[in-house]
CSV table of C-alpha atoms in Angstrom, one decimal:
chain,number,residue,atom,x,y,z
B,1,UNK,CA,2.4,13.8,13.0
B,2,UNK,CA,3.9,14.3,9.6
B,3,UNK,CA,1.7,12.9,6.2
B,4,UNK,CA,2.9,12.3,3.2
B,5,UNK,CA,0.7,14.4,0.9
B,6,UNK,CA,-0.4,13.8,-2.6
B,7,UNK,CA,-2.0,16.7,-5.3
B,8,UNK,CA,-4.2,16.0,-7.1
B,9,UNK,CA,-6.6,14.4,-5.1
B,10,UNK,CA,-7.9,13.6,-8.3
B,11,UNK,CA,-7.2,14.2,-12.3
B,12,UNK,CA,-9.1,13.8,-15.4
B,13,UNK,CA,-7.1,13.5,-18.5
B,14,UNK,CA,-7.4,12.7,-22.0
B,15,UNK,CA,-6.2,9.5,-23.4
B,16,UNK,CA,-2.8,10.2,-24.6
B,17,UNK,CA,-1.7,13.2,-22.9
B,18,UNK,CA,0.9,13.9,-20.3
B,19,UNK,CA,0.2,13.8,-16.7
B,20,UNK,CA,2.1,14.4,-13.3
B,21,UNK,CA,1.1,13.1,-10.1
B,22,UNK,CA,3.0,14.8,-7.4
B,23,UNK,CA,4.1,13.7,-3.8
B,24,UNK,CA,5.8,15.0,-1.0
B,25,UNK,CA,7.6,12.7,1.1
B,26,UNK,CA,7.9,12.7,5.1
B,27,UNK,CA,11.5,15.4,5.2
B,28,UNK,CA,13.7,12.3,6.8
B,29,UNK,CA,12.6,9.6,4.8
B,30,UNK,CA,14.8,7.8,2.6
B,31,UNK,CA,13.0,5.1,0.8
B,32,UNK,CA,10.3,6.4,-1.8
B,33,UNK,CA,7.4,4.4,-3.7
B,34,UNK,CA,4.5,4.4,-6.0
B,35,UNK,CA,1.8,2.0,-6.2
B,36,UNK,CA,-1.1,1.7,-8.0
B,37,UNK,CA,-4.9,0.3,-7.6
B,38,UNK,CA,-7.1,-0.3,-10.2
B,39,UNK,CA,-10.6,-0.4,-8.9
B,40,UNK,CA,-11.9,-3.5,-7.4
B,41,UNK,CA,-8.1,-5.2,-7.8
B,42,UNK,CA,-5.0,-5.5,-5.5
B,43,UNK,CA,-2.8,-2.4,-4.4
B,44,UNK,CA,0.3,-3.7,-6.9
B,45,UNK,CA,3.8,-2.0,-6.8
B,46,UNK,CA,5.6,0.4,-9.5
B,47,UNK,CA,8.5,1.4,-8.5
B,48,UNK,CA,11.2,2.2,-5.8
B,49,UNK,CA,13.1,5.1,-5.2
B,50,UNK,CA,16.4,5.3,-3.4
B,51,UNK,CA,19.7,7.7,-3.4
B,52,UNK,CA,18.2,9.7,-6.1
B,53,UNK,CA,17.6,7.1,-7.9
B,54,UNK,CA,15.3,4.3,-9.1
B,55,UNK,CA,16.1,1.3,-7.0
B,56,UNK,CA,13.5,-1.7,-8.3
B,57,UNK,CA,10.7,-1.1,-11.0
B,58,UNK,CA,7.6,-3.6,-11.5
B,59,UNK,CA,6.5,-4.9,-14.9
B,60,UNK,CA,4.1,-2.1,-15.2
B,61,UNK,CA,6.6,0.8,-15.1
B,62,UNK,CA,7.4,0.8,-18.8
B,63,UNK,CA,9.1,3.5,-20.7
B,64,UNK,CA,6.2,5.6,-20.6
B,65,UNK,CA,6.9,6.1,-16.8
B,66,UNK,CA,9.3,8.3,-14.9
B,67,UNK,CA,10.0,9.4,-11.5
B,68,UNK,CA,11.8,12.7,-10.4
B,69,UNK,CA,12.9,13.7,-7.0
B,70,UNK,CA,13.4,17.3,-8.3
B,71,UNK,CA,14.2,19.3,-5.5
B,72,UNK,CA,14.7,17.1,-2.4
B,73,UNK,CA,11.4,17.3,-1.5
B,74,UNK,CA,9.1,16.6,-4.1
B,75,UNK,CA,8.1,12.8,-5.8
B,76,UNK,CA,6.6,12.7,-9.0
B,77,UNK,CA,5.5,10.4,-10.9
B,78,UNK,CA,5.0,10.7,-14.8
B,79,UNK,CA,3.2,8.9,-17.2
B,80,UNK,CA,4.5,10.1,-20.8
B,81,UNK,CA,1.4,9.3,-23.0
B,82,UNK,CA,-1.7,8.2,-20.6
B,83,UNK,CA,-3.7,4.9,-21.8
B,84,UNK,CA,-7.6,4.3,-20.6
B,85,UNK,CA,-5.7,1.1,-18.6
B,86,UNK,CA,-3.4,3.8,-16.6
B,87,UNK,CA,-7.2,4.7,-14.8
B,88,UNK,CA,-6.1,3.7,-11.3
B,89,UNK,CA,-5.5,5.1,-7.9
B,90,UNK,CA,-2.0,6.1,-7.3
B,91,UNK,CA,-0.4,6.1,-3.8
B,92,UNK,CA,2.9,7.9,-2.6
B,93,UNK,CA,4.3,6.2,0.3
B,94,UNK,CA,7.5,6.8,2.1
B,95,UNK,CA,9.9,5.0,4.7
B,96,UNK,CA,13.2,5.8,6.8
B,97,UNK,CA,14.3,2.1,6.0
B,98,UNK,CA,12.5,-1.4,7.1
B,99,UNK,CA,10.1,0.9,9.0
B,100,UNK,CA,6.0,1.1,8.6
B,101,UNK,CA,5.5,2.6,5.4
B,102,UNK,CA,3.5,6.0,4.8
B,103,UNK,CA,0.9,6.7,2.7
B,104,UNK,CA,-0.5,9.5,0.6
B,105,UNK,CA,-4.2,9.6,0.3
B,106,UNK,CA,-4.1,8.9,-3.5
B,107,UNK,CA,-4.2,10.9,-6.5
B,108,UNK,CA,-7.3,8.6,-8.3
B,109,UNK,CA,-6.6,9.3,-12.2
B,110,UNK,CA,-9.2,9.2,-14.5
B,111,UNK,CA,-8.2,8.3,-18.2
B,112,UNK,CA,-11.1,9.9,-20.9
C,1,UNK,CA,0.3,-16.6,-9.1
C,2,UNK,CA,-0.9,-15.0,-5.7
C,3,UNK,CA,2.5,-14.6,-3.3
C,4,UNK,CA,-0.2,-13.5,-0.5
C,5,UNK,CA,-3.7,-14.9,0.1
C,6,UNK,CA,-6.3,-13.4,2.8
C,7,UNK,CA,-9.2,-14.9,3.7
C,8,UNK,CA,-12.0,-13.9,4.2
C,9,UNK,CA,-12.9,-11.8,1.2
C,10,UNK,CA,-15.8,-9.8,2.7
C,11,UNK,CA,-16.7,-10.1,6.5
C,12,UNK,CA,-20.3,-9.1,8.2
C,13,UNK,CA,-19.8,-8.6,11.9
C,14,UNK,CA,-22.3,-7.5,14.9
C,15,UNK,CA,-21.0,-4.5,17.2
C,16,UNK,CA,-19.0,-6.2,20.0
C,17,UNK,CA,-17.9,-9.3,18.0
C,18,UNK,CA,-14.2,-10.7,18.0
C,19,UNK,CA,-13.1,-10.5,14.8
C,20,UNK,CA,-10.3,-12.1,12.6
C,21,UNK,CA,-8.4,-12.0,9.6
C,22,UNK,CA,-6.0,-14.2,8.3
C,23,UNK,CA,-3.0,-13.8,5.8
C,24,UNK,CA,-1.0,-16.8,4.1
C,25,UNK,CA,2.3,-16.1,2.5
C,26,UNK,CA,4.1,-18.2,0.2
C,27,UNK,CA,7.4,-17.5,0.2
C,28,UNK,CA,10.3,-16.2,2.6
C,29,UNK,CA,9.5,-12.8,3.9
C,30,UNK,CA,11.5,-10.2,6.1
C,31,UNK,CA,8.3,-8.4,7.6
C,32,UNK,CA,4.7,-8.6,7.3
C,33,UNK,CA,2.6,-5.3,7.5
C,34,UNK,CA,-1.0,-4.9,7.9
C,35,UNK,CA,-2.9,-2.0,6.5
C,36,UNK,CA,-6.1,-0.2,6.4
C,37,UNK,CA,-8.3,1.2,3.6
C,38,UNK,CA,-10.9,3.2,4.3
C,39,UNK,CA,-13.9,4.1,1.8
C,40,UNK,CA,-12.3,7.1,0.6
C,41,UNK,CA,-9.1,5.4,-0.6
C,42,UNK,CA,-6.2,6.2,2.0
C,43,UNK,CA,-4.2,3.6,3.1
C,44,UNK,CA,-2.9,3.7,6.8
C,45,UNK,CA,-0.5,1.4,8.5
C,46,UNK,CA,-1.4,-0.4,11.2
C,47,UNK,CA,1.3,-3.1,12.1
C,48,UNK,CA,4.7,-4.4,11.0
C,49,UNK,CA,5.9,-7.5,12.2
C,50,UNK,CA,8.7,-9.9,11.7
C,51,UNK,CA,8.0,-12.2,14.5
C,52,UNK,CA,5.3,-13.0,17.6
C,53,UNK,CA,2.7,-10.6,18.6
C,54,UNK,CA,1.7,-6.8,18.5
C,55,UNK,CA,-1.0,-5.0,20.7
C,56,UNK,CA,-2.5,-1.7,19.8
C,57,UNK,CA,-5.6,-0.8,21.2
C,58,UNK,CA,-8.1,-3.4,20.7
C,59,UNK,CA,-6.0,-4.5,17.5
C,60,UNK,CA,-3.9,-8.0,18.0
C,61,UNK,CA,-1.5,-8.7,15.0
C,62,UNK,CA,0.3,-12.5,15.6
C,63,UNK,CA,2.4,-14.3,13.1
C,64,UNK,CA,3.8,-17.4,12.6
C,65,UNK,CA,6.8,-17.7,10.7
C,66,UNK,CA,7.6,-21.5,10.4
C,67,UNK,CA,3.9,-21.4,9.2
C,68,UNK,CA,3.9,-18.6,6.6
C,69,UNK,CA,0.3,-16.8,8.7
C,70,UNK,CA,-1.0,-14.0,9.9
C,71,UNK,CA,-3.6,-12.8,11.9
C,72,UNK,CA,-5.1,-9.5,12.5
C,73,UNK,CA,-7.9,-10.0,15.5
C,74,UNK,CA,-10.2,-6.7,16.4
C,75,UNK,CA,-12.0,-7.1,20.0
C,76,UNK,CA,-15.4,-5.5,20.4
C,77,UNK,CA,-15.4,-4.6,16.9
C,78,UNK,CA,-17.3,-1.3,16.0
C,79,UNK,CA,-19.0,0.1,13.3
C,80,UNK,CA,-16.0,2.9,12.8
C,81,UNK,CA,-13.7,-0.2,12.2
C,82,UNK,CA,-15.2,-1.0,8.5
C,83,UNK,CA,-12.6,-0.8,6.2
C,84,UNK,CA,-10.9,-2.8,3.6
C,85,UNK,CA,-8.1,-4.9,5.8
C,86,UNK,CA,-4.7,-5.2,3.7
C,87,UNK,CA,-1.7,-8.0,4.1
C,88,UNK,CA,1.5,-7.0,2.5
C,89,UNK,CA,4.6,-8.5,2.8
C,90,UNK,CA,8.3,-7.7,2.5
C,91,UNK,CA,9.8,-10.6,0.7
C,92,UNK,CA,12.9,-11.9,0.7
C,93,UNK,CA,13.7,-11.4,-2.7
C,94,UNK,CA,13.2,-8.3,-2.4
C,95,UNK,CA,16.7,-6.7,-2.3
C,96,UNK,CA,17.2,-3.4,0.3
C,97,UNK,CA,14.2,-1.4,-0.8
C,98,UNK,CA,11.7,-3.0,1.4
C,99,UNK,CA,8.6,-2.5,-1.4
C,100,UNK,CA,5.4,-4.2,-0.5
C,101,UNK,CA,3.8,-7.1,-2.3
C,102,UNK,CA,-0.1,-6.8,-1.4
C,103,UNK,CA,-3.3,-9.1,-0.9
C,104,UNK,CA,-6.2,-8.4,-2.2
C,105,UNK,CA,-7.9,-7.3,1.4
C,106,UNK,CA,-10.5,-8.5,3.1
C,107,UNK,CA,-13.9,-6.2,3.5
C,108,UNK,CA,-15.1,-5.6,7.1
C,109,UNK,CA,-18.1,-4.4,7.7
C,110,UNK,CA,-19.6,-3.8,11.1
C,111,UNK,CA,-22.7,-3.5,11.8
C,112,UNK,CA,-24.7,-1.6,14.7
């Protein structure tokens, strides 16, 4: 059955620098997301990705976040300048349209 | 404000006991899923539902629309079915991009 897959499994990072969580999508899915969990709290939406574009983004996806869909099969996510409170663990998932969503197994980030 | 509410939190069960778990929503929704977390982090779907009753194995998802609820049941629950139990809904609101909105899960643990 086809997985959505998610590298790293898991990153450590400095506070501050640049880091790029990567995803690739089931091939005939359409719909594209990120979510994030910090530990011991509620998986909580970032954004939406449809068309090549960002189609809904939460609170938390400030300017320091970006998506890319670089190459039609690829999802990143990137978080511009990383913050202790960016510490989470961030799922990938992926849909054809009002269909079960897939999930990645995370990418947990660790913020030094 | 808490759009979805599970209950219970954490839930101790013998082998062979009927389980269940129950999800409140409130606010319109086009579809409810439930999910599964396991210890290591991935998320896996187990049911999407917009209205009545879903069977997969010994998993029974029910909802009741008029009353904004859920239920996940498990029948002779076993040990391999501990995991962290997730309602997310689809709301309304929610334009075309069908992103989740979570609850905070409800624990299962089974013993032997």
């Amino acid at each position: 059955e086809p997985e959505v897959t998610q590298t790293p499994s898991h990153q450590v990072t400095q506070m501050g620098q640049e880091v790029i969580l990567r995803c690739v999508p089931i091939s005939n899915h359409l719909y594209f997301y990120w979510y994030r969990q910090i530990l011991g709290q509620k998986v909580e939406f970032l954004v939406s990705f449809y068309n090549n574009e960002i189609s809904e983004k939460s609170e938390i996806f400030d300017d320091q976040f970006s998506v890319e869909r670089p190459d039609g099969s690829n999802f990143t996510l990137k978080i511009r300048s990383t913050k202790l409170e960016d510490s989470a663990m961030y799922f990938c998932a992926s849909t054809v349209s009002n269909q079960p969503q897939h999930f990645g197994d995370g990418t947990r980030l660790s913020i030094l | 404000k808490n759009e979805v509410e599970q209950s219970p939190q954490n839930l101790t069960a013998q082998e062979g006991e009927f389980i269940t778990i129950n999800c409140s929503y409130s606010v319109g929704i086009s579809a409810l899923h439930w999910l599964q977390q396991h210890p290591g982090g991935g998320i896996v779907s187990l049911f999407m539902l917009s209205s009545g009753k879903k069977k997969h194995g010994r998993l029974i998802a029910t909802i009741n629309i008029q009353e904004k609820h859920s239920s996940l049941h498990i029948t002779a629950s076993h040990p391999r079915d501990s995991a962290v139990y997730i309602c997310a809904v689809i709301l309304h609101s929610g334009g075309s991009n069908y992103k989740l909105t979570f609850g905070k899960g409800t624990l299962l643990t089974v013993n032997p």
